Tab-separated table of C-alpha atoms in Angstrom:
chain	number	residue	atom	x	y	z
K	1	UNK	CA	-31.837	114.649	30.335
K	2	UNK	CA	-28.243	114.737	31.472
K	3	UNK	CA	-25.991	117.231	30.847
K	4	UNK	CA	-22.888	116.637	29.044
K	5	UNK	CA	-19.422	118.178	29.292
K	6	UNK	CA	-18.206	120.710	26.869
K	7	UNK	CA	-14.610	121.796	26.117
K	8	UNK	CA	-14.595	124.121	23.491
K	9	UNK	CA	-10.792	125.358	22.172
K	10	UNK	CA	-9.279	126.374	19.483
K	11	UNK	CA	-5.371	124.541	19.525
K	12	UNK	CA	-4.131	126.373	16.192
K	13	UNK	CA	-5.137	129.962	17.109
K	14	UNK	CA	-4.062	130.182	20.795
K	15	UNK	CA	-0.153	131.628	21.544
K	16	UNK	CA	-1.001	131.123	25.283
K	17	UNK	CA	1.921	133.771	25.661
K	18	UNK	CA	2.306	132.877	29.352
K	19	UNK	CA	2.797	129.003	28.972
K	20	UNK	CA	5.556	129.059	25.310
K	21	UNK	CA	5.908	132.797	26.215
K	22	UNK	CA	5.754	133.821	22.714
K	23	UNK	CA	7.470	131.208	20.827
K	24	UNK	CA	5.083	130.215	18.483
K	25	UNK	CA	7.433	128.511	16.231
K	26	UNK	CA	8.101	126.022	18.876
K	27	UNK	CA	4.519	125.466	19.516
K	28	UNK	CA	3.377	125.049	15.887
K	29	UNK	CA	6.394	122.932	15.886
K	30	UNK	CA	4.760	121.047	19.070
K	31	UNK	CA	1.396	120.793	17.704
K	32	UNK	CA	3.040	119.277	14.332
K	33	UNK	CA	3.487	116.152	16.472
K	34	UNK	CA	0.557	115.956	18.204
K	35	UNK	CA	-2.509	113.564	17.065
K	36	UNK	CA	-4.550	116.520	16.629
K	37	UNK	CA	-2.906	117.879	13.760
K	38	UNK	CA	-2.638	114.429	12.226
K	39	UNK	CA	-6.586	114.563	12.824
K	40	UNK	CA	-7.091	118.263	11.486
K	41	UNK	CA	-5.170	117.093	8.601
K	42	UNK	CA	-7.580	114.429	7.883
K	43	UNK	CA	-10.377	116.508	8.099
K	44	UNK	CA	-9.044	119.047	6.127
K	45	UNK	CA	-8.595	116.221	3.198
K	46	UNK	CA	-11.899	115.202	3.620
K	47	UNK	CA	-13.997	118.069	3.396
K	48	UNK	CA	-16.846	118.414	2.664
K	49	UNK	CA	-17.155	115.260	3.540
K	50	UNK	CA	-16.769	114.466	8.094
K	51	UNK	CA	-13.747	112.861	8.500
K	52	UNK	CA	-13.362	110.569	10.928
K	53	UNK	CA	-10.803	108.457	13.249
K	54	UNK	CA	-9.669	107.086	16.663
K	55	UNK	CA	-6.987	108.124	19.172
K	56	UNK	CA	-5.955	105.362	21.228
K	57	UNK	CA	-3.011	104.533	23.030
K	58	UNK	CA	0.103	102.561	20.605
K	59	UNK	CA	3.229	102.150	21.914
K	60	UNK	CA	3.229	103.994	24.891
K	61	UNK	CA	2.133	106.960	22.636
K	62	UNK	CA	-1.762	109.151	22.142
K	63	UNK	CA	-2.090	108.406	18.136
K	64	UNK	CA	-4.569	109.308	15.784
K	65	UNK	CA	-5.648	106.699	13.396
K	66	UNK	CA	-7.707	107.763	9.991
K	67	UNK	CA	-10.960	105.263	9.466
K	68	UNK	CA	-12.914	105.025	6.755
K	69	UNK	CA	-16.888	107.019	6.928
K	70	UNK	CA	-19.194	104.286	5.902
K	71	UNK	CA	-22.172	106.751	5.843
K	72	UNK	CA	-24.417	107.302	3.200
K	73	UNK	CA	-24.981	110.655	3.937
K	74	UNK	CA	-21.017	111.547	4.646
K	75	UNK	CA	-21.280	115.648	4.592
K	76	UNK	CA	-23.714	115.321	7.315
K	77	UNK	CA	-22.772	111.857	9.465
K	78	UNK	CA	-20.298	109.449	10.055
K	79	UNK	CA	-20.270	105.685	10.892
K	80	UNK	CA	-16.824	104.456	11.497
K	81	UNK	CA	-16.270	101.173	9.940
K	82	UNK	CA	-16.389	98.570	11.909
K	83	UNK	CA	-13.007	96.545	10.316
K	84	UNK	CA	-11.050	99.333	10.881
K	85	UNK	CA	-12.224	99.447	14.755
K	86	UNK	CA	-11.662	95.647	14.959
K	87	UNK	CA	-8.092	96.298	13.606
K	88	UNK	CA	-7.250	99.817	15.652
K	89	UNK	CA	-8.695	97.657	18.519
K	90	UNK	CA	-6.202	94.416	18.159
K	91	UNK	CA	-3.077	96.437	18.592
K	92	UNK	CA	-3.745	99.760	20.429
K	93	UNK	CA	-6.190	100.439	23.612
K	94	UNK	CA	-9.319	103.400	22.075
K	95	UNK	CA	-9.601	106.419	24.465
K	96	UNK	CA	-11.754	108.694	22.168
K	97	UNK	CA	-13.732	109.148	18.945
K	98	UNK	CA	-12.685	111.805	16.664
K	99	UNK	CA	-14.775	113.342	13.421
K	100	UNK	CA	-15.471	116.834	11.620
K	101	UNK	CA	-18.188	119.407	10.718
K	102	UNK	CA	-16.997	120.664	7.734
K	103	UNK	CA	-18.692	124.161	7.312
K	104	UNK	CA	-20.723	123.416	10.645
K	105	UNK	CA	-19.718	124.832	14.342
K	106	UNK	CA	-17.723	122.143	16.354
K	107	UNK	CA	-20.584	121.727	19.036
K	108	UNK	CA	-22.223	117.971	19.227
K	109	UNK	CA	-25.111	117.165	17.667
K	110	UNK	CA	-27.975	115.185	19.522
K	111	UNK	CA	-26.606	112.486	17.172
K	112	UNK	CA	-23.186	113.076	18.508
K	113	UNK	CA	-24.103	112.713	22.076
K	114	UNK	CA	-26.186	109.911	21.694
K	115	UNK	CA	-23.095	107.893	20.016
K	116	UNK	CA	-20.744	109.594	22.964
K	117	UNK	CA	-23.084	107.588	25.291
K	118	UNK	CA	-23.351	104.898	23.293
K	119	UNK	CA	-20.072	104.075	22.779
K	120	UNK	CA	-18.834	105.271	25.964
K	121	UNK	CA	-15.629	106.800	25.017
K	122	UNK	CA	-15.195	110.710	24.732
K	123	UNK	CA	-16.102	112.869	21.788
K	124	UNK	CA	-13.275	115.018	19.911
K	125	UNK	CA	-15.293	117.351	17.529
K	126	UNK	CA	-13.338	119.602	14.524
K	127	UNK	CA	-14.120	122.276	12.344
K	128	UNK	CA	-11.909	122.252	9.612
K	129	UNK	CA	-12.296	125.363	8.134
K	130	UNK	CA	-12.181	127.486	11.449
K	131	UNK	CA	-9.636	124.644	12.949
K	132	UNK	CA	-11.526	124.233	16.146
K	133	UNK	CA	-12.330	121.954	18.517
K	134	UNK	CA	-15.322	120.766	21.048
K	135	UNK	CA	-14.172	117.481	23.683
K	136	UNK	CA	-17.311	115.798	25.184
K	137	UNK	CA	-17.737	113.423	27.769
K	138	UNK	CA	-20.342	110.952	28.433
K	139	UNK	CA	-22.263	112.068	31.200
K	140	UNK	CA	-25.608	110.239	30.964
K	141	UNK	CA	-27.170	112.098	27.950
K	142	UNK	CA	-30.380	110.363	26.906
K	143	UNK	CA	-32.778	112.129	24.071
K	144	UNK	CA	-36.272	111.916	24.365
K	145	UNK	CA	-38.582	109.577	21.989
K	146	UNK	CA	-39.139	112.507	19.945
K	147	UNK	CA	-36.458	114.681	17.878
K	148	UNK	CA	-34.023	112.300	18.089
K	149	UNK	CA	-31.525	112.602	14.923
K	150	UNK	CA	-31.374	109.802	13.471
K	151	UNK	CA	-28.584	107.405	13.849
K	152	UNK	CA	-27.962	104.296	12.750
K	153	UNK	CA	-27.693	101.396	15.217
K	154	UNK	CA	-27.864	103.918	18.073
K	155	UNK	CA	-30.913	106.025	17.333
K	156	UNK	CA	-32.594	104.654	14.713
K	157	UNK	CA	-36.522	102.494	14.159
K	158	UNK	CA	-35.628	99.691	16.172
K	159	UNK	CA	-33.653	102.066	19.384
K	160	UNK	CA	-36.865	103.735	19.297
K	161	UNK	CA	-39.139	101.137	20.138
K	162	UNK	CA	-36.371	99.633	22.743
K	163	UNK	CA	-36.360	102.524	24.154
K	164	UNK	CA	-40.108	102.564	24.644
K	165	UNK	CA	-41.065	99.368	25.966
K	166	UNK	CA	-38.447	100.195	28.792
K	167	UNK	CA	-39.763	103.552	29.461
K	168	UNK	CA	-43.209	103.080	29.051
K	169	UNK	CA	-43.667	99.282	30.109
K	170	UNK	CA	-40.174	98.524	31.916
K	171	UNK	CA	-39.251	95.895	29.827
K	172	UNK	CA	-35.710	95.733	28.618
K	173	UNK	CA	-35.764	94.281	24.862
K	174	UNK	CA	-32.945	92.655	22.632
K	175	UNK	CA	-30.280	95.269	21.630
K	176	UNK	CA	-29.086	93.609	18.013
K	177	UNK	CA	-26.633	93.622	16.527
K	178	UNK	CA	-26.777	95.896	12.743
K	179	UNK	CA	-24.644	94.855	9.841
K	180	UNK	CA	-22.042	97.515	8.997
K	181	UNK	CA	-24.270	100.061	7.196
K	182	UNK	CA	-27.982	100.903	6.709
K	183	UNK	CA	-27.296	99.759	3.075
K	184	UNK	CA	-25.824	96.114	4.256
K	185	UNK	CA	-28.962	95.944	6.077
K	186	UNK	CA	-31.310	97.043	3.493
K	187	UNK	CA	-30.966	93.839	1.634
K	188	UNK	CA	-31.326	91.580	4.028
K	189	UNK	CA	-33.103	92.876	7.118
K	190	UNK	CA	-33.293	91.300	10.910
K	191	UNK	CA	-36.663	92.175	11.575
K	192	UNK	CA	-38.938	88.909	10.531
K	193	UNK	CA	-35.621	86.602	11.930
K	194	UNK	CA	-34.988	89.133	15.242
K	195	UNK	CA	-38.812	89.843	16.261
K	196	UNK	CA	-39.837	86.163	17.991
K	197	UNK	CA	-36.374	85.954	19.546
K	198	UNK	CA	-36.666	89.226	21.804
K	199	UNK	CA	-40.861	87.953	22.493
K	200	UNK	CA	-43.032	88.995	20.335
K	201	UNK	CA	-45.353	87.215	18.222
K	202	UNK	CA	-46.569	87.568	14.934
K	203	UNK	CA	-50.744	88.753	14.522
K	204	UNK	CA	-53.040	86.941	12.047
K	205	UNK	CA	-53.756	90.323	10.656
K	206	UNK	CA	-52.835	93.728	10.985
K	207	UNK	CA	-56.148	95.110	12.208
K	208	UNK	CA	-57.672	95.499	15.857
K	209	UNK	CA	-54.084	96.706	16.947
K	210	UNK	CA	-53.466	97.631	20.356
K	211	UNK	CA	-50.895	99.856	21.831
K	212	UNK	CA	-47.156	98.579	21.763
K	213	UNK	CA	-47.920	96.428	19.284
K	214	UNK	CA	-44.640	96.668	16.316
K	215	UNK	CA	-45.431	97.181	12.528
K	216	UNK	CA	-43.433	95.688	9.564
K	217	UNK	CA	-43.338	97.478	6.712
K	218	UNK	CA	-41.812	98.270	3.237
K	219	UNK	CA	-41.499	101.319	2.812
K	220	UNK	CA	-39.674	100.950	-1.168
K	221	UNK	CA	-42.126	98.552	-2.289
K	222	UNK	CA	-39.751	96.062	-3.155
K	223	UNK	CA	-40.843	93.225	-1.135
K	224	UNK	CA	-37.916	94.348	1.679
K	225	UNK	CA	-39.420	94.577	5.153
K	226	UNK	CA	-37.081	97.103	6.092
K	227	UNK	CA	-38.588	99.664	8.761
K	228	UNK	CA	-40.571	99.062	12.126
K	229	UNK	CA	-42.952	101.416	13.512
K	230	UNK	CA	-44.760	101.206	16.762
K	231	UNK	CA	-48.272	101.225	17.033
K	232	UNK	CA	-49.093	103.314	20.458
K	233	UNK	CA	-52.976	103.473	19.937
K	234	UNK	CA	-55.504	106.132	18.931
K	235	UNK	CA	-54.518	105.440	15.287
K	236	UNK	CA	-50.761	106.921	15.499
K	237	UNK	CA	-47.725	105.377	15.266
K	238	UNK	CA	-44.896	106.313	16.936
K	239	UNK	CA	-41.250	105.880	14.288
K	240	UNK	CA	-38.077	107.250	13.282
K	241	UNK	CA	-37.124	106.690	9.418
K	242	UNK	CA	-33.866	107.213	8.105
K	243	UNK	CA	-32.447	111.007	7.724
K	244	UNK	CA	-35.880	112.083	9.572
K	245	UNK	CA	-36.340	113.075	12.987
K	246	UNK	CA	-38.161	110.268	15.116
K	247	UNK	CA	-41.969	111.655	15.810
K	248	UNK	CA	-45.627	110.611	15.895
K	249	UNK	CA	-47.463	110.184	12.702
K	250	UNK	CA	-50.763	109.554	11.896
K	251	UNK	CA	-51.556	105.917	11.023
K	252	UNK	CA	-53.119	106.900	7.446
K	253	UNK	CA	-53.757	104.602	4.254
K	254	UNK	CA	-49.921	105.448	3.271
K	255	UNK	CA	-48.642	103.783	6.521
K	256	UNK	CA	-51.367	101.060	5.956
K	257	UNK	CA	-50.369	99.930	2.536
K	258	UNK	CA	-46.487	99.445	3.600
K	259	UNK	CA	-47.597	97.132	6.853
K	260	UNK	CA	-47.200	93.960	5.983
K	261	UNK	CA	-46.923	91.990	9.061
K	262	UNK	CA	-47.920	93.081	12.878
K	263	UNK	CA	-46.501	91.788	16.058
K	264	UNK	CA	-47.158	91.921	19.794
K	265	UNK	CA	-44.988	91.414	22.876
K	266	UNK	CA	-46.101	88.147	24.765
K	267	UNK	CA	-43.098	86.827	26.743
């Protein structure tokens, strides 16, 4: 597991008497201007939900822009919607990824660092409430199969089993792309459409499994095949559902009645 820069600092509080020796007028007036008040602004407006946002470079100039938090969940996660990144993106060069913990200490979550890899860019993290601030880096953070938060399109059912076929068998799998949000994808999922295009085939039944082989299930009983699981022998599955931490379960009659379909890598 790599380590990964931290930066903790609190802008508001700090006179740093020896740098505006004393004036704090002029450095409130300072930090007025900066992109981080525009961004502790936001957060403060969106509490208790996480605000979130980009800094990127526009006209010669760090600015903060406000996005909208697609998350179901948005007190404890954010997803930044992808049409405002495509927009930000068209006119202005990204440098970082801002959001808040309302309530919550400005350190990164394992969800945080995973997207701070993910993404590549660097991590500004604000408490609202306290009005300070955590920078990360990436540095080559990479959370093991198990305990991952869960994250959606970055550590979520699918990551999971991508991530063990090229641990555990060195094979690199499709990456694909999700629709916007978990809910977008809930009704119409990839998985019967994406499965035989990254080489794996479907089984004639879902019995006499063996270990790697993927698991389709519905998991509302609506006829949705929304969740994979990975069948890693010994009658467990390996899986990470949504809000949960990723883990090994027990294959039991629960997990039995929601597979529907069962598939196996053969490229």
């Amino acid at each position: 597991m790599g380590s990964t820069k931290c930066i903790r600092f609190n802008k508001c509080k700090t006179t740093k008497k020896n740098s505006y020796k004393g004036n704090i007028s002029w450095y409130w007036s300072f930090f007025r201007m900066s992109w981080k008040y525009q961004a502790l602004e936001h957060a403060k407006k969106d509490a208790p939900h996480e605000a979130c946002g980009l800094v990127a470079v526009y006209e010669g100039k760090e600015q903060y822009f406000p996005c909208n938090n697609i998350a179901q969940d948005k007190g404890d996660q954010f997803i930044i919607d992808p049409d405002d990144w495509i927009v930000i993106e068209d006119k202005a060069e990204i440098i970082a990824v801002v959001h808040s913990h309302p309530n919550h200490s400005s350190t990164a979550s394992d969800a945080d660092l995973a997207s701070c890899e993910y993404l590549d860019l660097p991590f500004y993290i604000v408490t609202p409430e306290t009005e300070n601030w955590s920078y990360y880096e990436p540095s080559g953070y990479k959370k093991g199969l198990i305990g991952r938060e869960w994250v959606w399109g970055i550590q979520d059912c699918w990551t999971l089993i991508n991530d063990w076929y090229k641990e555990k068998k060195g094979i690199n799998l499709r990456h694909w792309d999700r629709p916007k949000s978990p809910k977008d994808f809930s009704k119409k999922p990839l998985f019967e459409h994406g499965l035989p295009l990254t080489g794996f085939v479907q089984l004639e039944t879902t019995v006499n499994l063996e270990e790697g082989d993927v698991l389709l299930m519905d998991t509302t009983n609506t006829g949705i095949l929304n969740h994979v699981a990975l069948y890693i022998g010994q009658q467990t599955i390996l899986q990470h559902c949504i809000k949960k931490l990723s883990c090994r379960e027990t294959y039991d009659q629960k997990y039995i009645q929601w597979t529907k379909k069962a598939y196996r890598y053969a490229k």
